[in-house]
């Protein structure tokens, strides 16, 4: 987990974002054998697809709400078909999550430090961050349900240190 030297509220918000990403990374690393292909229902996305969707939404939300930021980070531009990739390489997935978390962190930090109020559809950059946190928490619940339904549940001993304990420290 990265600790920012930023002080005050911005530092705490960025630390919350870092912890959220750490939880996703930890969840990826504690997935049981076959976990990336687990689905809650036959028509649901797999855990791998949910993780690439999270990466896609992070980047697209920033880009759609600040086109200038998008122009400065064109190397991370995504195509529509990138949203639900069935990427099964955990190392590649981890890098996607790290890169996309960095895009969000850098954007929010820059907007707040520049004194920006409204950012696209959001009345304040913190509201964009809150939306992404909620979105990702929702999908983590889907992932844990998919693991249970497919007979690969994470025990509290596995999930606690990787997820809940990250928020508590």
mmCIF file of C-alpha atoms in Angstrom:
data_model
loop_
_atom_site.group_PDB
_atom_site.id
_atom_site.type_symbol
_atom_site.label_atom_id
_atom_site.label_comp_id
_atom_site.label_asym_id
_atom_site.label_seq_id
_atom_site.Cartn_x
_atom_site.Cartn_y
_atom_site.Cartn_z
ATOM 1 C CA UNK A 1 0.000 0.000 0.000
ATOM 2 C CA UNK A 2 1.374 3.398 -0.944
ATOM 3 C CA UNK A 3 1.227 6.147 1.626
ATOM 4 C CA UNK A 4 1.103 9.669 0.248
ATOM 5 C CA UNK A 5 2.991 12.505 1.820
ATOM 6 C CA UNK A 6 0.053 14.777 1.060
ATOM 7 C CA UNK A 7 -1.392 16.169 4.240
ATOM 8 C CA UNK A 8 -4.975 16.787 5.171
ATOM 9 C CA UNK A 9 -8.120 15.784 3.413
ATOM 10 C CA UNK A 10 -6.598 15.279 -0.038
ATOM 11 C CA UNK A 11 -4.014 12.915 1.396
ATOM 12 C CA UNK A 12 -6.696 10.916 3.188
ATOM 13 C CA UNK A 13 -8.813 10.693 0.033
ATOM 14 C CA UNK A 14 -5.877 9.534 -2.057
ATOM 15 C CA UNK A 15 -4.983 6.994 0.629
ATOM 16 C CA UNK A 16 -8.566 5.689 0.492
ATOM 17 C CA UNK A 17 -8.189 5.290 -3.261
ATOM 18 C CA UNK A 18 -4.866 3.484 -2.813
ATOM 19 C CA UNK A 19 -6.414 1.141 -0.247
ATOM 20 C CA UNK A 20 -9.292 0.397 -2.590
ATOM 21 C CA UNK A 21 -6.831 -0.568 -5.311
ATOM 22 C CA UNK A 22 -4.792 -2.621 -2.845
ATOM 23 C CA UNK A 23 -7.924 -4.582 -1.984
ATOM 24 C CA UNK A 24 -8.524 -5.373 -5.658
ATOM 25 C CA UNK A 25 -4.887 -6.400 -6.088
ATOM 26 C CA UNK A 26 -5.035 -8.566 -2.956
ATOM 27 C CA UNK A 27 -8.277 -10.176 -4.081
ATOM 28 C CA UNK A 28 -6.655 -11.001 -7.407
ATOM 29 C CA UNK A 29 -3.727 -12.632 -5.593
ATOM 30 C CA UNK A 30 -5.853 -14.782 -3.246
ATOM 31 C CA UNK A 31 -8.207 -16.091 -5.920
ATOM 32 C CA UNK A 32 -8.371 -19.874 -5.809
ATOM 33 C CA UNK A 33 -7.549 -22.019 -8.824
ATOM 34 C CA UNK A 34 -10.088 -21.244 -11.548
ATOM 35 C CA UNK A 35 -11.239 -18.094 -9.781
ATOM 36 C CA UNK A 36 -10.744 -15.768 -12.733
ATOM 37 C CA UNK A 37 -13.347 -17.655 -14.759
ATOM 38 C CA UNK A 38 -15.917 -17.804 -11.949
ATOM 39 C CA UNK A 39 -19.333 -16.313 -12.785
ATOM 40 C CA UNK A 40 -22.332 -15.683 -10.527
ATOM 41 C CA UNK A 41 -24.700 -16.900 -13.253
ATOM 42 C CA UNK A 42 -24.110 -18.301 -16.745
ATOM 43 C CA UNK A 43 -24.834 -14.892 -18.309
ATOM 44 C CA UNK A 44 -22.748 -12.899 -15.831
ATOM 45 C CA UNK A 45 -19.255 -11.618 -16.509
ATOM 46 C CA UNK A 46 -16.367 -13.644 -15.138
ATOM 47 C CA UNK A 47 -14.145 -12.247 -12.409
ATOM 48 C CA UNK A 48 -11.520 -11.594 -15.093
ATOM 49 C CA UNK A 49 -14.084 -9.610 -17.089
ATOM 50 C CA UNK A 50 -15.172 -7.672 -13.990
ATOM 51 C CA UNK A 51 -11.569 -6.665 -13.312
ATOM 52 C CA UNK A 52 -11.022 -5.438 -16.876
ATOM 53 C CA UNK A 53 -14.360 -3.630 -16.686
ATOM 54 C CA UNK A 54 -13.184 -1.848 -13.516
ATOM 55 C CA UNK A 55 -9.983 -0.801 -15.281
ATOM 56 C CA UNK A 56 -11.987 0.424 -18.288
ATOM 57 C CA UNK A 57 -14.467 2.427 -16.200
ATOM 58 C CA UNK A 58 -11.678 4.078 -14.212
ATOM 59 C CA UNK A 59 -9.942 5.345 -17.313
ATOM 60 C CA UNK A 60 -13.089 6.220 -19.264
ATOM 61 C CA UNK A 61 -14.629 8.111 -16.346
ATOM 62 C CA UNK A 62 -11.563 10.328 -16.093
ATOM 63 C CA UNK A 63 -11.302 10.798 -19.844
ATOM 64 C CA UNK A 64 -14.982 11.498 -20.415
ATOM 65 C CA UNK A 65 -14.996 14.133 -17.690
ATOM 66 C CA UNK A 66 -11.728 15.847 -18.624
ATOM 67 C CA UNK A 67 -10.884 15.607 -22.339
ATOM 68 C CA UNK A 68 -7.714 17.661 -21.817
ATOM 69 C CA UNK A 69 -6.421 15.090 -19.341
ATOM 70 C CA UNK A 70 -7.239 12.427 -21.930
ATOM 71 C CA UNK A 71 -5.127 14.163 -24.551
ATOM 72 C CA UNK A 72 -2.133 14.202 -22.182
ATOM 73 C CA UNK A 73 -2.511 10.462 -21.528
ATOM 74 C CA UNK A 74 -3.313 9.168 -24.990
ATOM 75 C CA UNK A 75 -1.169 6.047 -24.409
ATOM 76 C CA UNK A 76 -3.913 4.703 -22.140
ATOM 77 C CA UNK A 77 -6.745 5.288 -24.611
ATOM 78 C CA UNK A 78 -9.107 2.329 -24.756
ATOM 79 C CA UNK A 79 -11.436 0.897 -27.348
ATOM 80 C CA UNK A 80 -14.990 -0.203 -26.528
ATOM 81 C CA UNK A 81 -13.961 -3.846 -26.923
ATOM 82 C CA UNK A 82 -11.477 -3.403 -24.041
ATOM 83 C CA UNK A 83 -14.268 -3.094 -21.458
ATOM 84 C CA UNK A 84 -15.023 -6.776 -20.872
ATOM 85 C CA UNK A 85 -11.754 -8.491 -21.786
ATOM 86 C CA UNK A 86 -11.439 -12.033 -20.518
ATOM 87 C CA UNK A 87 -7.822 -11.535 -19.452
ATOM 88 C CA UNK A 88 -6.615 -14.590 -17.515
ATOM 89 C CA UNK A 89 -3.038 -13.487 -16.804
ATOM 90 C CA UNK A 90 -2.978 -12.267 -13.178
ATOM 91 C CA UNK A 91 0.253 -10.333 -13.763
ATOM 92 C CA UNK A 92 -1.308 -8.463 -16.690
ATOM 93 C CA UNK A 93 -4.506 -7.837 -14.708
ATOM 94 C CA UNK A 94 -2.485 -6.484 -11.785
ATOM 95 C CA UNK A 95 -0.651 -4.081 -14.096
ATOM 96 C CA UNK A 96 -3.946 -2.921 -15.635
ATOM 97 C CA UNK A 97 -5.336 -2.201 -12.181
ATOM 98 C CA UNK A 98 -2.185 -0.377 -11.063
ATOM 99 C CA UNK A 99 -2.047 1.754 -14.214
ATOM 100 C CA UNK A 100 -5.719 2.674 -14.117
ATOM 101 C CA UNK A 101 -5.588 3.473 -10.390
ATOM 102 C CA UNK A 102 -2.680 5.804 -11.135
ATOM 103 C CA UNK A 103 -4.695 7.610 -13.805
ATOM 104 C CA UNK A 104 -7.536 8.257 -11.358
ATOM 105 C CA UNK A 105 -5.197 9.237 -8.507
ATOM 106 C CA UNK A 106 -3.203 11.654 -10.681
ATOM 107 C CA UNK A 107 -6.338 13.197 -12.140
ATOM 108 C CA UNK A 108 -8.101 13.746 -8.804
ATOM 109 C CA UNK A 109 -4.926 15.053 -7.164
ATOM 110 C CA UNK A 110 -4.328 17.471 -10.024
ATOM 111 C CA UNK A 111 -7.915 18.695 -10.097
ATOM 112 C CA UNK A 112 -8.069 19.293 -6.354
ATOM 113 C CA UNK A 113 -4.667 20.990 -6.224
ATOM 114 C CA UNK A 114 -5.681 23.219 -9.138
ATOM 115 C CA UNK A 115 -8.805 24.254 -7.242
ATOM 116 C CA UNK A 116 -11.179 22.773 -9.804
ATOM 117 C CA UNK A 117 -14.766 22.552 -8.780
ATOM 118 C CA UNK A 118 -16.846 20.852 -11.422
ATOM 119 C CA UNK A 119 -15.184 18.107 -13.435
ATOM 120 C CA UNK A 120 -17.440 17.092 -16.299
ATOM 121 C CA UNK A 121 -20.575 15.496 -14.870
ATOM 122 C CA UNK A 122 -19.332 15.769 -11.279
ATOM 123 C CA UNK A 123 -19.798 18.842 -9.087
ATOM 124 C CA UNK A 124 -16.399 18.149 -7.480
ATOM 125 C CA UNK A 125 -13.484 15.737 -8.160
ATOM 126 C CA UNK A 126 -14.146 13.967 -4.853
ATOM 127 C CA UNK A 127 -17.606 12.977 -6.115
ATOM 128 C CA UNK A 128 -16.021 11.323 -9.148
ATOM 129 C CA UNK A 129 -13.713 9.413 -6.798
ATOM 130 C CA UNK A 130 -16.645 8.416 -4.579
ATOM 131 C CA UNK A 131 -18.547 7.125 -7.605
ATOM 132 C CA UNK A 132 -15.610 4.917 -8.601
ATOM 133 C CA UNK A 133 -15.191 3.593 -5.051
ATOM 134 C CA UNK A 134 -18.864 2.648 -4.904
ATOM 135 C CA UNK A 135 -18.737 1.077 -8.368
ATOM 136 C CA UNK A 136 -15.764 -1.076 -7.462
ATOM 137 C CA UNK A 137 -17.210 -2.157 -4.123
ATOM 138 C CA UNK A 138 -20.318 -3.295 -5.946
ATOM 139 C CA UNK A 139 -18.244 -5.457 -8.278
ATOM 140 C CA UNK A 140 -16.139 -6.910 -5.453
ATOM 141 C CA UNK A 141 -19.410 -8.184 -3.994
ATOM 142 C CA UNK A 142 -20.235 -9.801 -7.331
ATOM 143 C CA UNK A 143 -16.804 -11.428 -7.397
ATOM 144 C CA UNK A 144 -17.173 -12.890 -3.925
ATOM 145 C CA UNK A 145 -20.651 -14.172 -4.809
ATOM 146 C CA UNK A 146 -19.326 -15.751 -8.019
ATOM 147 C CA UNK A 147 -16.653 -17.560 -6.007
ATOM 148 C CA UNK A 148 -19.260 -18.887 -3.569
ATOM 149 C CA UNK A 149 -21.666 -20.012 -6.274
ATOM 150 C CA UNK A 150 -18.919 -21.838 -8.172
ATOM 151 C CA UNK A 151 -17.723 -23.667 -5.052
ATOM 152 C CA UNK A 152 -14.582 -21.557 -4.563
ATOM 153 C CA UNK A 153 -15.508 -19.354 -1.598
ATOM 154 C CA UNK A 154 -12.861 -17.318 0.170
ATOM 155 C CA UNK A 155 -12.798 -18.010 3.875
ATOM 156 C CA UNK A 156 -12.807 -15.125 6.339
ATOM 157 C CA UNK A 157 -9.203 -16.047 7.110
ATOM 158 C CA UNK A 158 -8.288 -15.530 3.429
ATOM 159 C CA UNK A 159 -10.525 -12.568 2.650
ATOM 160 C CA UNK A 160 -10.104 -10.611 5.895
ATOM 161 C CA UNK A 161 -6.383 -9.793 5.658
ATOM 162 C CA UNK A 162 -6.674 -9.193 1.905
ATOM 163 C CA UNK A 163 -9.716 -6.909 2.039
ATOM 164 C CA UNK A 164 -11.301 -5.708 5.268
ATOM 165 C CA UNK A 165 -8.050 -5.400 7.191
ATOM 166 C CA UNK A 166 -6.678 -3.065 4.508
ATOM 167 C CA UNK A 167 -9.360 -0.495 5.406
ATOM 168 C CA UNK A 168 -8.798 -0.848 9.132
ATOM 169 C CA UNK A 169 -5.087 -0.006 9.286
#
